[in-house]
Amino acid sequence: MAATGRAGHPHGVRPTGVPGTDHRSMQYEIRVDGHMSETLVGAFPELEHVTIFDQTVLYGPVVDEAHLYGLLARFQSLGLHVVELRRLLD
């Protein structure tokens, strides 16, 4: 299994850093068909990425439902085919 990109797959949840709140971001993994160019990956600065076989895996914190839907809208507007979306366990 060959992997390229940034190392360090996240596990667990991390605080959002907003003072006075106990909300935590959730970690998600999003698999996209094909190898995304650096330009396309740059459209998702909040996510890390690796390329595995013929898929690009983006992962990182998602603050809330609005952020998640915004990410999905970005994938759609760029013509990217999301094949899997999953929340990573703590």
JSON list of C-alpha atoms in Angstrom, two decimals:
[
{"chain": "A", "resi": 1, "resn": "MET", "atom": "CA", "xyz": [0.00, 0.00, 0.00]},
{"chain": "A", "resi": 2, "resn": "ALA", "atom": "CA", "xyz": [1.67, 3.19, -1.19]},
{"chain": "A", "resi": 3, "resn": "ALA", "atom": "CA", "xyz": [0.84, 6.47, 0.51]},
{"chain": "A", "resi": 4, "resn": "THR", "atom": "CA", "xyz": [1.94, 9.96, -0.35]},
{"chain": "A", "resi": 5, "resn": "GLY", "atom": "CA", "xyz": [1.12, 13.32, 1.15]},
{"chain": "A", "resi": 6, "resn": "ARG", "atom": "CA", "xyz": [1.21, 14.57, 4.68]},
{"chain": "A", "resi": 7, "resn": "ALA", "atom": "CA", "xyz": [1.82, 12.11, 7.48]},
{"chain": "A", "resi": 8, "resn": "GLY", "atom": "CA", "xyz": [0.08, 11.83, 10.83]},
{"chain": "A", "resi": 9, "resn": "HIS", "atom": "CA", "xyz": [-3.48, 10.53, 10.61]},
{"chain": "A", "resi": 10, "resn": "PRO", "atom": "CA", "xyz": [-5.45, 12.13, 13.46]},
{"chain": "A", "resi": 11, "resn": "HIS", "atom": "CA", "xyz": [-7.32, 10.19, 16.10]},
{"chain": "A", "resi": 12, "resn": "GLY", "atom": "CA", "xyz": [-9.77, 11.45, 18.68]},
{"chain": "A", "resi": 13, "resn": "VAL", "atom": "CA", "xyz": [-11.32, 14.87, 19.05]},
{"chain": "A", "resi": 14, "resn": "ARG", "atom": "CA", "xyz": [-9.71, 18.21, 19.71]},
{"chain": "A", "resi": 15, "resn": "PRO", "atom": "CA", "xyz": [-11.12, 21.39, 21.23]},
{"chain": "A", "resi": 16, "resn": "THR", "atom": "CA", "xyz": [-12.12, 24.07, 18.74]},
{"chain": "A", "resi": 17, "resn": "GLY", "atom": "CA", "xyz": [-10.17, 26.68, 20.66]},
{"chain": "A", "resi": 18, "resn": "VAL", "atom": "CA", "xyz": [-13.18, 28.92, 21.23]},
{"chain": "A", "resi": 19, "resn": "PRO", "atom": "CA", "xyz": [-12.85, 30.36, 24.75]},
{"chain": "A", "resi": 20, "resn": "GLY", "atom": "CA", "xyz": [-15.77, 29.76, 27.08]},
{"chain": "A", "resi": 21, "resn": "THR", "atom": "CA", "xyz": [-17.27, 26.83, 25.17]},
{"chain": "A", "resi": 22, "resn": "ASP", "atom": "CA", "xyz": [-17.06, 23.11, 25.66]},
{"chain": "A", "resi": 23, "resn": "HIS", "atom": "CA", "xyz": [-17.78, 22.31, 21.99]},
{"chain": "A", "resi": 24, "resn": "ARG", "atom": "CA", "xyz": [-15.33, 19.97, 20.37]},
{"chain": "A", "resi": 25, "resn": "SER", "atom": "CA", "xyz": [-14.63, 19.45, 16.71]},
{"chain": "A", "resi": 26, "resn": "MET", "atom": "CA", "xyz": [-15.12, 16.00, 15.29]},
{"chain": "A", "resi": 27, "resn": "GLN", "atom": "CA", "xyz": [-12.49, 14.29, 13.16]},
{"chain": "A", "resi": 28, "resn": "TYR", "atom": "CA", "xyz": [-13.65, 13.19, 9.72]},
{"chain": "A", "resi": 29, "resn": "GLU", "atom": "CA", "xyz": [-12.15, 11.24, 6.86]},
{"chain": "A", "resi": 30, "resn": "ILE", "atom": "CA", "xyz": [-13.35, 11.94, 3.32]},
{"chain": "A", "resi": 31, "resn": "ARG", "atom": "CA", "xyz": [-12.34, 9.66, 0.42]},
{"chain": "A", "resi": 32, "resn": "VAL", "atom": "CA", "xyz": [-12.41, 11.06, -3.10]},
{"chain": "A", "resi": 33, "resn": "ASP", "atom": "CA", "xyz": [-11.97, 9.20, -6.40]},
{"chain": "A", "resi": 34, "resn": "GLY", "atom": "CA", "xyz": [-8.65, 9.85, -8.09]},
{"chain": "A", "resi": 35, "resn": "HIS", "atom": "CA", "xyz": [-5.50, 11.78, -7.31]},
{"chain": "A", "resi": 36, "resn": "MET", "atom": "CA", "xyz": [-6.29, 15.38, -6.40]},
{"chain": "A", "resi": 37, "resn": "SER", "atom": "CA", "xyz": [-3.82, 18.00, -7.63]},
{"chain": "A", "resi": 38, "resn": "GLU", "atom": "CA", "xyz": [-2.11, 20.34, -5.17]},
{"chain": "A", "resi": 39, "resn": "THR", "atom": "CA", "xyz": [-4.40, 23.09, -6.49]},
{"chain": "A", "resi": 40, "resn": "LEU", "atom": "CA", "xyz": [-7.52, 21.07, -5.64]},
{"chain": "A", "resi": 41, "resn": "VAL", "atom": "CA", "xyz": [-6.13, 20.03, -2.26]},
{"chain": "A", "resi": 42, "resn": "GLY", "atom": "CA", "xyz": [-5.48, 23.74, -1.62]},
{"chain": "A", "resi": 43, "resn": "ALA", "atom": "CA", "xyz": [-9.24, 24.31, -1.73]},
{"chain": "A", "resi": 44, "resn": "PHE", "atom": "CA", "xyz": [-9.41, 22.44, 1.60]},
{"chain": "A", "resi": 45, "resn": "PRO", "atom": "CA", "xyz": [-6.78, 24.18, 3.76]},
{"chain": "A", "resi": 46, "resn": "GLU", "atom": "CA", "xyz": [-8.32, 22.90, 6.99]},
{"chain": "A", "resi": 47, "resn": "LEU", "atom": "CA", "xyz": [-7.74, 19.26, 6.00]},
{"chain": "A", "resi": 48, "resn": "GLU", "atom": "CA", "xyz": [-4.65, 17.08, 5.68]},
{"chain": "A", "resi": 49, "resn": "HIS", "atom": "CA", "xyz": [-4.40, 14.60, 2.82]},
{"chain": "A", "resi": 50, "resn": "VAL", "atom": "CA", "xyz": [-2.77, 11.41, 1.59]},
{"chain": "A", "resi": 51, "resn": "THR", "atom": "CA", "xyz": [-3.09, 9.56, -1.72]},
{"chain": "A", "resi": 52, "resn": "ILE", "atom": "CA", "xyz": [-3.71, 5.82, -1.43]},
{"chain": "A", "resi": 53, "resn": "PHE", "atom": "CA", "xyz": [-4.03, 3.78, -4.62]},
{"chain": "A", "resi": 54, "resn": "ASP", "atom": "CA", "xyz": [-6.52, 5.67, -6.81]},
{"chain": "A", "resi": 55, "resn": "GLN", "atom": "CA", "xyz": [-8.10, 7.74, -4.05]},
{"chain": "A", "resi": 56, "resn": "THR", "atom": "CA", "xyz": [-7.27, 10.91, -2.18]},
{"chain": "A", "resi": 57, "resn": "VAL", "atom": "CA", "xyz": [-8.08, 10.76, 1.52]},
{"chain": "A", "resi": 58, "resn": "LEU", "atom": "CA", "xyz": [-8.64, 14.09, 3.26]},
{"chain": "A", "resi": 59, "resn": "TYR", "atom": "CA", "xyz": [-8.96, 14.17, 7.03]},
{"chain": "A", "resi": 60, "resn": "GLY", "atom": "CA", "xyz": [-9.15, 16.61, 9.87]},
{"chain": "A", "resi": 61, "resn": "PRO", "atom": "CA", "xyz": [-11.41, 18.52, 12.22]},
{"chain": "A", "resi": 62, "resn": "VAL", "atom": "CA", "xyz": [-14.97, 19.46, 11.31]},
{"chain": "A", "resi": 63, "resn": "VAL", "atom": "CA", "xyz": [-16.33, 22.04, 13.73]},
{"chain": "A", "resi": 64, "resn": "ASP", "atom": "CA", "xyz": [-20.07, 21.55, 13.21]},
{"chain": "A", "resi": 65, "resn": "GLU", "atom": "CA", "xyz": [-22.75, 20.43, 10.78]},
{"chain": "A", "resi": 66, "resn": "ALA", "atom": "CA", "xyz": [-22.59, 23.67, 8.79]},
{"chain": "A", "resi": 67, "resn": "HIS", "atom": "CA", "xyz": [-18.83, 23.14, 8.27]},
{"chain": "A", "resi": 68, "resn": "LEU", "atom": "CA", "xyz": [-19.47, 19.56, 7.10]},
{"chain": "A", "resi": 69, "resn": "TYR", "atom": "CA", "xyz": [-22.12, 20.66, 4.59]},
{"chain": "A", "resi": 70, "resn": "GLY", "atom": "CA", "xyz": [-19.82, 23.44, 3.42]},
{"chain": "A", "resi": 71, "resn": "LEU", "atom": "CA", "xyz": [-17.05, 20.91, 2.75]},
{"chain": "A", "resi": 72, "resn": "LEU", "atom": "CA", "xyz": [-19.45, 18.69, 0.80]},
{"chain": "A", "resi": 73, "resn": "ALA", "atom": "CA", "xyz": [-20.63, 21.68, -1.24]},
{"chain": "A", "resi": 74, "resn": "ARG", "atom": "CA", "xyz": [-16.99, 22.52, -2.04]},
{"chain": "A", "resi": 75, "resn": "PHE", "atom": "CA", "xyz": [-16.35, 18.95, -3.23]},
{"chain": "A", "resi": 76, "resn": "GLN", "atom": "CA", "xyz": [-19.45, 19.10, -5.42]},
{"chain": "A", "resi": 77, "resn": "SER", "atom": "CA", "xyz": [-18.65, 22.52, -6.88]},
{"chain": "A", "resi": 78, "resn": "LEU", "atom": "CA", "xyz": [-15.17, 21.28, -7.84]},
{"chain": "A", "resi": 79, "resn": "GLY", "atom": "CA", "xyz": [-16.63, 18.21, -9.56]},
{"chain": "A", "resi": 80, "resn": "LEU", "atom": "CA", "xyz": [-15.04, 15.78, -7.09]},
{"chain": "A", "resi": 81, "resn": "HIS", "atom": "CA", "xyz": [-16.70, 12.41, -6.42]},
{"chain": "A", "resi": 82, "resn": "VAL", "atom": "CA", "xyz": [-16.85, 11.62, -2.69]},
{"chain": "A", "resi": 83, "resn": "VAL", "atom": "CA", "xyz": [-16.89, 7.84, -2.31]},
{"chain": "A", "resi": 84, "resn": "GLU", "atom": "CA", "xyz": [-16.85, 7.70, 1.49]},
{"chain": "A", "resi": 85, "resn": "LEU", "atom": "CA", "xyz": [-17.36, 10.06, 4.40]},
{"chain": "A", "resi": 86, "resn": "ARG", "atom": "CA", "xyz": [-16.91, 8.89, 7.95]},
{"chain": "A", "resi": 87, "resn": "ARG", "atom": "CA", "xyz": [-16.48, 10.29, 11.40]},
{"chain": "A", "resi": 88, "resn": "LEU", "atom": "CA", "xyz": [-13.40, 8.95, 13.14]},
{"chain": "A", "resi": 89, "resn": "LEU", "atom": "CA", "xyz": [-13.86, 7.52, 16.61]},
{"chain": "A", "resi": 90, "resn": "ASP", "atom": "CA", "xyz": [-12.27, 9.02, 19.70]}
]
